[in-house]
Coordinates of C-alpha atoms in Angstrom, one line a residue:
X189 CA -102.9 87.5 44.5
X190 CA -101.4 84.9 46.7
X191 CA -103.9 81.8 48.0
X192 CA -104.8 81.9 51.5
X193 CA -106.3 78.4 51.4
X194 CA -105.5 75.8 54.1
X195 CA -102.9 72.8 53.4
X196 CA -104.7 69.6 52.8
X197 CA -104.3 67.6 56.3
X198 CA -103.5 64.1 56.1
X199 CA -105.8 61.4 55.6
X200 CA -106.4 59.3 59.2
X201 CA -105.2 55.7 57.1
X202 CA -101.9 57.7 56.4
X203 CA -101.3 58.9 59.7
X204 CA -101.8 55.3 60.8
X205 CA -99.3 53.8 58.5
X206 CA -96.8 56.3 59.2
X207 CA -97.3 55.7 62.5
X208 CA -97.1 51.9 62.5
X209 CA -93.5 52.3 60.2
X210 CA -92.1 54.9 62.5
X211 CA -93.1 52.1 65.5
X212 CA -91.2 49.6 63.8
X213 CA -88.2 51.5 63.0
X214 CA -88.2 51.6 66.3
X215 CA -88.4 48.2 67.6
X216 CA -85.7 47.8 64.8
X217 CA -83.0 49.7 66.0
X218 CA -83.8 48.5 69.8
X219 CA -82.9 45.0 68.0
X220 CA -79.9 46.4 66.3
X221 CA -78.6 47.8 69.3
X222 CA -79.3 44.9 71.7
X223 CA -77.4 42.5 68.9
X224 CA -74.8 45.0 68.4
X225 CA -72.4 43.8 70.8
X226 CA -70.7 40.4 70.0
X227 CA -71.7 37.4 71.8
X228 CA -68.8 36.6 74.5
X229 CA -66.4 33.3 73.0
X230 CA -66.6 30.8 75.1
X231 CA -63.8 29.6 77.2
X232 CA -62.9 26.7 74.6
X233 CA -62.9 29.5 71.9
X234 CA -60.5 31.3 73.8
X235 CA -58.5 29.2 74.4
X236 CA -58.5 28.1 70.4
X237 CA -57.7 32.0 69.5
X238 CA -54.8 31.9 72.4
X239 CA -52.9 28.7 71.4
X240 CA -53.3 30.1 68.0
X241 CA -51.4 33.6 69.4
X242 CA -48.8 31.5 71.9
X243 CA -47.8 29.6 68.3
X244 CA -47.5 32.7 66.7
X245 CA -45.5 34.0 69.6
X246 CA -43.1 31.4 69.3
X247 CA -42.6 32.0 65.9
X248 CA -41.6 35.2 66.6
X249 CA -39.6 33.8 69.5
X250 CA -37.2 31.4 67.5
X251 CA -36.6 34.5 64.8
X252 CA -35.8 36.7 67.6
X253 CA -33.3 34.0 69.0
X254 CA -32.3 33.4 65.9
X255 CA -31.0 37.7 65.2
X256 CA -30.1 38.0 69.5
X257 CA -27.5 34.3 68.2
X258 CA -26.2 36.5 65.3
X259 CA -25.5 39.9 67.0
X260 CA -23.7 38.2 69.7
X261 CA -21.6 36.6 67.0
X262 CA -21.1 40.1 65.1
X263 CA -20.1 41.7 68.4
X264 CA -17.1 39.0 68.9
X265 CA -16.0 39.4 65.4
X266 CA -15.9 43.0 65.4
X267 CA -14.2 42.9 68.5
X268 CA -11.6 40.5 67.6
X269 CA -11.3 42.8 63.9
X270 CA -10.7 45.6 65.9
X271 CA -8.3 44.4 68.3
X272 CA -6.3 42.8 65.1
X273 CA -6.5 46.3 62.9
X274 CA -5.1 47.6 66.4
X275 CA -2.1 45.4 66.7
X276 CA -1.7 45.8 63.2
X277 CA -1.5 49.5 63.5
X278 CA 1.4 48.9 65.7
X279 CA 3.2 46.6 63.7
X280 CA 3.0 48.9 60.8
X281 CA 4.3 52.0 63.1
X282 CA 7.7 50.3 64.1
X283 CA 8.0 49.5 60.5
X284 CA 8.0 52.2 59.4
X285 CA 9.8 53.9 62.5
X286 CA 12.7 51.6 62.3
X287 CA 12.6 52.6 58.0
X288 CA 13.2 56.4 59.1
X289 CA 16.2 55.3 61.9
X290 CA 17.7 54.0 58.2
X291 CA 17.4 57.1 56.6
X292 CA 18.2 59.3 59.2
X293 CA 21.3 57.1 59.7
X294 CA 22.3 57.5 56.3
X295 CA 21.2 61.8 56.2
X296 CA 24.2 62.4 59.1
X297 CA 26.7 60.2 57.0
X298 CA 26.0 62.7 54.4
X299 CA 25.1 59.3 52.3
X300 CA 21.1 59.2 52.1
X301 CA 19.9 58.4 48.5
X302 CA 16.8 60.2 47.1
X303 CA 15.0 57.0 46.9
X304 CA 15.1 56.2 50.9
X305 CA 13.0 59.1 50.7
X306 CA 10.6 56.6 49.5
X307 CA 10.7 54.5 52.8
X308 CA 8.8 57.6 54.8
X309 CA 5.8 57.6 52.5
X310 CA 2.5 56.2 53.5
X311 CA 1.9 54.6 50.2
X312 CA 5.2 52.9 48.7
X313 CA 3.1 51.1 46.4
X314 CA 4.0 53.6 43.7
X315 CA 7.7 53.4 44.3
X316 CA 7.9 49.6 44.5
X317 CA 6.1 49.4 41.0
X318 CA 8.9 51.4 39.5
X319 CA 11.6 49.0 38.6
X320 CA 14.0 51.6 38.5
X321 CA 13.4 52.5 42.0
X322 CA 14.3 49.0 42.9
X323 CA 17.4 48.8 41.3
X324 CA 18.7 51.6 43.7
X325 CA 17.6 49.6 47.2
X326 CA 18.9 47.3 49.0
X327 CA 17.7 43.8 49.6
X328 CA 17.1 44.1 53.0
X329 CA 15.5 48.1 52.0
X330 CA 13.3 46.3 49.7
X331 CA 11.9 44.0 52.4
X332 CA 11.2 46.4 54.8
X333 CA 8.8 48.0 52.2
X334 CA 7.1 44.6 51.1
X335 CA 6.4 44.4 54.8
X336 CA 5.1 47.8 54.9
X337 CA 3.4 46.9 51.8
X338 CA 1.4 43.6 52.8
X339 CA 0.6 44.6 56.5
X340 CA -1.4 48.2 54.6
X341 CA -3.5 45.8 52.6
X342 CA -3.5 43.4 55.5
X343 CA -5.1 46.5 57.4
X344 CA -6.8 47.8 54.6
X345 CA -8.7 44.2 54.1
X346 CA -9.5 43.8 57.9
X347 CA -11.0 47.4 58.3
X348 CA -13.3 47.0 55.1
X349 CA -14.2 43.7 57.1
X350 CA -14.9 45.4 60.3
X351 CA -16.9 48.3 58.5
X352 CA -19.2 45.6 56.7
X353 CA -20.0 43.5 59.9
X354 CA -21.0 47.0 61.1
X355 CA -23.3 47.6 59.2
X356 CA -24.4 44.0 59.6
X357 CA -25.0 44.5 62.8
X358 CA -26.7 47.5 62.7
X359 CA -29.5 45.4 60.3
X360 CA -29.6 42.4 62.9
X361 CA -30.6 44.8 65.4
X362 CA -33.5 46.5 63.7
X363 CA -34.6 42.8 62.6
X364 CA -33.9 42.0 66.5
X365 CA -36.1 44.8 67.8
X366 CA -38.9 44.2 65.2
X367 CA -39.3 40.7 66.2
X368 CA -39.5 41.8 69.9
X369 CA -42.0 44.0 69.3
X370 CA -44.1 41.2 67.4
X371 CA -43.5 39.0 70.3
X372 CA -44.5 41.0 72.4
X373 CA -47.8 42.1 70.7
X374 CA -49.0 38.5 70.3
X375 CA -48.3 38.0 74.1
X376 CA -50.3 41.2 74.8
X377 CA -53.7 39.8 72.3
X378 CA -53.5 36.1 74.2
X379 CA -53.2 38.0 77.2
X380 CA -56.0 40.6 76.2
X381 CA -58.0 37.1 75.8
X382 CA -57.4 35.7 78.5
X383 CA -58.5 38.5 80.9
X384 CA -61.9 37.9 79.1
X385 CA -62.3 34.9 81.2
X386 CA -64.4 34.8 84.3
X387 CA -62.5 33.4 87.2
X388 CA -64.4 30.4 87.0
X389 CA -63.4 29.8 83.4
X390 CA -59.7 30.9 83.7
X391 CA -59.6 27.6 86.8
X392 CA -61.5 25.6 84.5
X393 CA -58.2 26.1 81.4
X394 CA -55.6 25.7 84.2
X395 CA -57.4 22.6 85.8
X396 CA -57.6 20.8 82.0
X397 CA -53.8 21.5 81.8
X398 CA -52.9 20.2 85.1
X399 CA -54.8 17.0 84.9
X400 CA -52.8 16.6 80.8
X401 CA -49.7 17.0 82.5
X402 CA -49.7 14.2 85.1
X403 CA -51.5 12.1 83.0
X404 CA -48.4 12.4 80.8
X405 CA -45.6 12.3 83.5
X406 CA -47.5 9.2 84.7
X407 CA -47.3 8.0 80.8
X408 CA -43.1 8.8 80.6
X409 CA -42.5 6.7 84.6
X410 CA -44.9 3.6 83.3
X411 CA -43.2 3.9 80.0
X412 CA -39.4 2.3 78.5
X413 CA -36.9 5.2 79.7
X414 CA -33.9 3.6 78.0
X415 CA -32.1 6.7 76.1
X416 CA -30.3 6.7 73.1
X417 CA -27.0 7.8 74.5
X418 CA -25.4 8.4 77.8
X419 CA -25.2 11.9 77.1
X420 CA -28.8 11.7 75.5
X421 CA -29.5 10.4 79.1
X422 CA -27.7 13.1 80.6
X423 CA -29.5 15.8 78.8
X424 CA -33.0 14.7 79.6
X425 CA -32.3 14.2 83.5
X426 CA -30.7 17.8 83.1
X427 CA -34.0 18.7 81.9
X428 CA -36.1 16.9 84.3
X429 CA -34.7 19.0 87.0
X430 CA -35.8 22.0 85.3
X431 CA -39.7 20.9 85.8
X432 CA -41.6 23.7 87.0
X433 CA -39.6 26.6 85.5
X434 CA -41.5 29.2 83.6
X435 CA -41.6 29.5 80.0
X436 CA -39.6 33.0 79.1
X437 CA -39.2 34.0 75.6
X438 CA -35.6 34.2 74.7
X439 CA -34.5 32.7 77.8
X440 CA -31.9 29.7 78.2
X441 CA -31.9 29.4 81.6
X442 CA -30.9 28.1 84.4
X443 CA -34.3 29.7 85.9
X444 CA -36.6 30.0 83.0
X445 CA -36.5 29.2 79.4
X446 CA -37.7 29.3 76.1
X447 CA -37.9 25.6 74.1
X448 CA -34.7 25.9 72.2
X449 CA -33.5 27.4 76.0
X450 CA -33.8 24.5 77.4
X451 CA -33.0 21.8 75.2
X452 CA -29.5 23.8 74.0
X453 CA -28.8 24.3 78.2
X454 CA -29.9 20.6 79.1
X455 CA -27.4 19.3 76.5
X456 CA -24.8 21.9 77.7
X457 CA -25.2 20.2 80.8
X458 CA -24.3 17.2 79.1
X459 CA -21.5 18.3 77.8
X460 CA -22.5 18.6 74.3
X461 CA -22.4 22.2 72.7
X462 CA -25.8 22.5 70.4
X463 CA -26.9 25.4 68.2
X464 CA -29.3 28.1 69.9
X465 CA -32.5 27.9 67.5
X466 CA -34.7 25.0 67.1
X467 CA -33.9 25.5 63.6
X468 CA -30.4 25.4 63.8
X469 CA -30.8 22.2 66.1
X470 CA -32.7 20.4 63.4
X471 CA -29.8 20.3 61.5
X472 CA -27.8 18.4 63.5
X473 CA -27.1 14.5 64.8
X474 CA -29.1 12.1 62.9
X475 CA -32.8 12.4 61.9
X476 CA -35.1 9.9 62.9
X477 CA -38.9 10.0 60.9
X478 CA -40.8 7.5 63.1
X479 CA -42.0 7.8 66.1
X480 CA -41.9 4.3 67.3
X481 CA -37.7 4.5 66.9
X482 CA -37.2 7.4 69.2
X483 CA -35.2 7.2 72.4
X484 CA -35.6 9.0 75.7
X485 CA -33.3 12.1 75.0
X486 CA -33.5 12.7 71.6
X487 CA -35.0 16.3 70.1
X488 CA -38.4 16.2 69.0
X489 CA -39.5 19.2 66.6
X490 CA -42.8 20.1 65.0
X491 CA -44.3 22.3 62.6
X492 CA -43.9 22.6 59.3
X493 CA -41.5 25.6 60.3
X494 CA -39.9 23.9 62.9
X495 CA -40.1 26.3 65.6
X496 CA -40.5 24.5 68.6
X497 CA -38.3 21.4 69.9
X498 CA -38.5 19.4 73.1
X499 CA -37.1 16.1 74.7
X500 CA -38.6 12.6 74.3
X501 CA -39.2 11.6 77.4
X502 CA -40.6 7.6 76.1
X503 CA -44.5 6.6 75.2
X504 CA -45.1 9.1 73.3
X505 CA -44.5 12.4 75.6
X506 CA -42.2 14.7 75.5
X507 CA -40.5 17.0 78.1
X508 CA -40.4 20.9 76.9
X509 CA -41.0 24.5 77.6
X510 CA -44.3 25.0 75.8
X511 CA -45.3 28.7 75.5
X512 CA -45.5 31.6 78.2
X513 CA -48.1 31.5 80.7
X514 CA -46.9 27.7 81.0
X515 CA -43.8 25.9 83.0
X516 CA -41.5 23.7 81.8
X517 CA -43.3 20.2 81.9
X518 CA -44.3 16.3 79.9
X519 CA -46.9 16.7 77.5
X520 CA -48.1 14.2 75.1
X521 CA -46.9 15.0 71.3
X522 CA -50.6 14.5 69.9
X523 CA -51.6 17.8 72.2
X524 CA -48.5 20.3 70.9
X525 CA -51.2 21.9 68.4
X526 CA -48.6 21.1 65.3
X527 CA -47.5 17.9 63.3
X528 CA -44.0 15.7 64.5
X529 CA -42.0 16.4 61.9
X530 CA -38.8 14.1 63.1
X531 CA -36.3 13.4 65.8
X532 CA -32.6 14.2 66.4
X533 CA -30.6 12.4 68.0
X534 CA -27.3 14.0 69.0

């Protein structure tokens, strides 16, 4: 028979401690959930995580000059393939048109030899390796199909050329497109950051930067402006006029540039043709390791990687497109964020 007895009640001590524990889980997730969210980085942080994303950025940037350089050159060659394998085309028609005038010349004469036959195929390769064939042309027939002969390989070669740098350019543009995207996604994060800021704070950054700047374009007119060259010279008062023109990625101006923009377009305006990348431009001209031997004019680059370059501008600034949200301006080399690694000059 089933008990009908009472369940034991708990004890009053129990009750309390289970009360107590229950009280403290309690105040322990209030705590949890008041420390959850991350304290806000101050503005010095943010502006450590953003100069971190702008190097990044221009990483990116110099790559992405670096494929746009390349396609433009595929797109000439390619061009210029085509246009040849065109003209060559033609060439190869009134070969072989003025071969069949021979033949037909010699079919109403009543004359035409079985091997002419040979001067309407679209390979004569096989007949011309046939020594008996030969024997039965004429010297002048026998030319006309070497011609025929060399301007199908001629052909042959330049389409096979024009096919690869196809498919070469098909690559660069995916790597082209990638490296915008990554570009762009850094840009976006620093941004992201920055609209974190308080108005107050976001002064604050651009006051700092202001107050660097003149301090350094006070530095470069107290400082030795001799330049290393005339058209060193040129180059950098090309630039100097560009002072206050915003930092674009990929751009080369006249209106806004990148870093290798501006230093390829200041020398351009120089007269002196330079490579497009900062890589590219450290390869050129003469290297120069110290600081204390540099001249006004001469390319500055830093990082190990070396993607950015700017312009000594003398006393240890230089003159450069830094990073976006910037304009083209003199800043002191011991405030770019990255090691000197050498000079250039051109």
């Amino acid at each position: 028979m089933a008990s009908h007895r009472r369940p034991k009640q708990p004890s009053r001590a129990r009750v309390t401690v289970l009360t107590t524990a229950a009280a403290a889980a309690v105040a322990l997730s209030a705590q949890a959930a008041s420390a959850a969210p991350s304290e806000k980085p101050s503005k010095d942080e943010v502006k450590s995580k953003v100069d971190k994303l702008y190097q990044e950025a221009e990483q990116a940037t110099e790559k992405y000059n670096g494929a746009k350089e390349k396609q433009d050159k595929l797109e000439k060659q390619i061009s210029t393939l085509q246009d040849k394998v065109a003209r060559g085309q033609d060439e190869l028609n009134q070969l072989r048109e003025g071969i069949g005038t021979m033949a037909s010349a010699q079919y109403r004469t009543g004359s035409i030899d079985p091997s002419v036959q040979l001067f309407l195929s679209s390979n004569p390769d096989d007949y011309l390796d046939k020594a008996s064939t030969l024997d039965q042309l004429s010297s002048q027939q026998v030319e006309a199909l070497k011609k025929i002969q060399e301007k199908q390989r001629e052909l042959a070669q330049e389409r096979q050329e024009a096919s690869d740098k196809l498919k070469d350019l098909a690559a660069t543009r995916t790597e082209l497109g990638k490296k915008k995207r990554e570009v762009q996604g850094k840009l976006a994060a620093a941004q992201k950051l920055l609209n974190s800021l308080t108005a107050k704070e976001k002064a604050a950054l651009a006051a700092e930067q202001s107050r660097a700047s003149r301090a350094s374009e006070r530095s470069v007119l107290g400082g030795d402006t001799g330049s290393a060259s005339s058209r060193a010279g040129a180059a950098f008062s090309a630039a100097q006029t560009r002072i206050g023109s915003p930092y674009v990625y990929g751009a080369t101006g006249p209106t806004s540039f990148d870093c290798s923009g501006l230093t390829s377009w200041a020398y351009a305006q120089a007269g002196v043709s330079i490579p497009r990348t900062s890589q590219e431009q450290a390869n050129i001209g003469t290297r120069i390791y110290s600081v204390n031997d540099l001249k006004v004019g001469d390319l500055v680059f830093f990082f190990n990687d070396i993607h950015h370059v700017g312009l000594y501008a003398g006393n240890g600034q230089i003159l450069h497109a830094p990073r976006t949200g910037t304009v083209v301006r003199y800043e002191s080399m011991n405030t770019i964020g990255g090691p000197f690694m050498f000079g250039v000059r051109v």
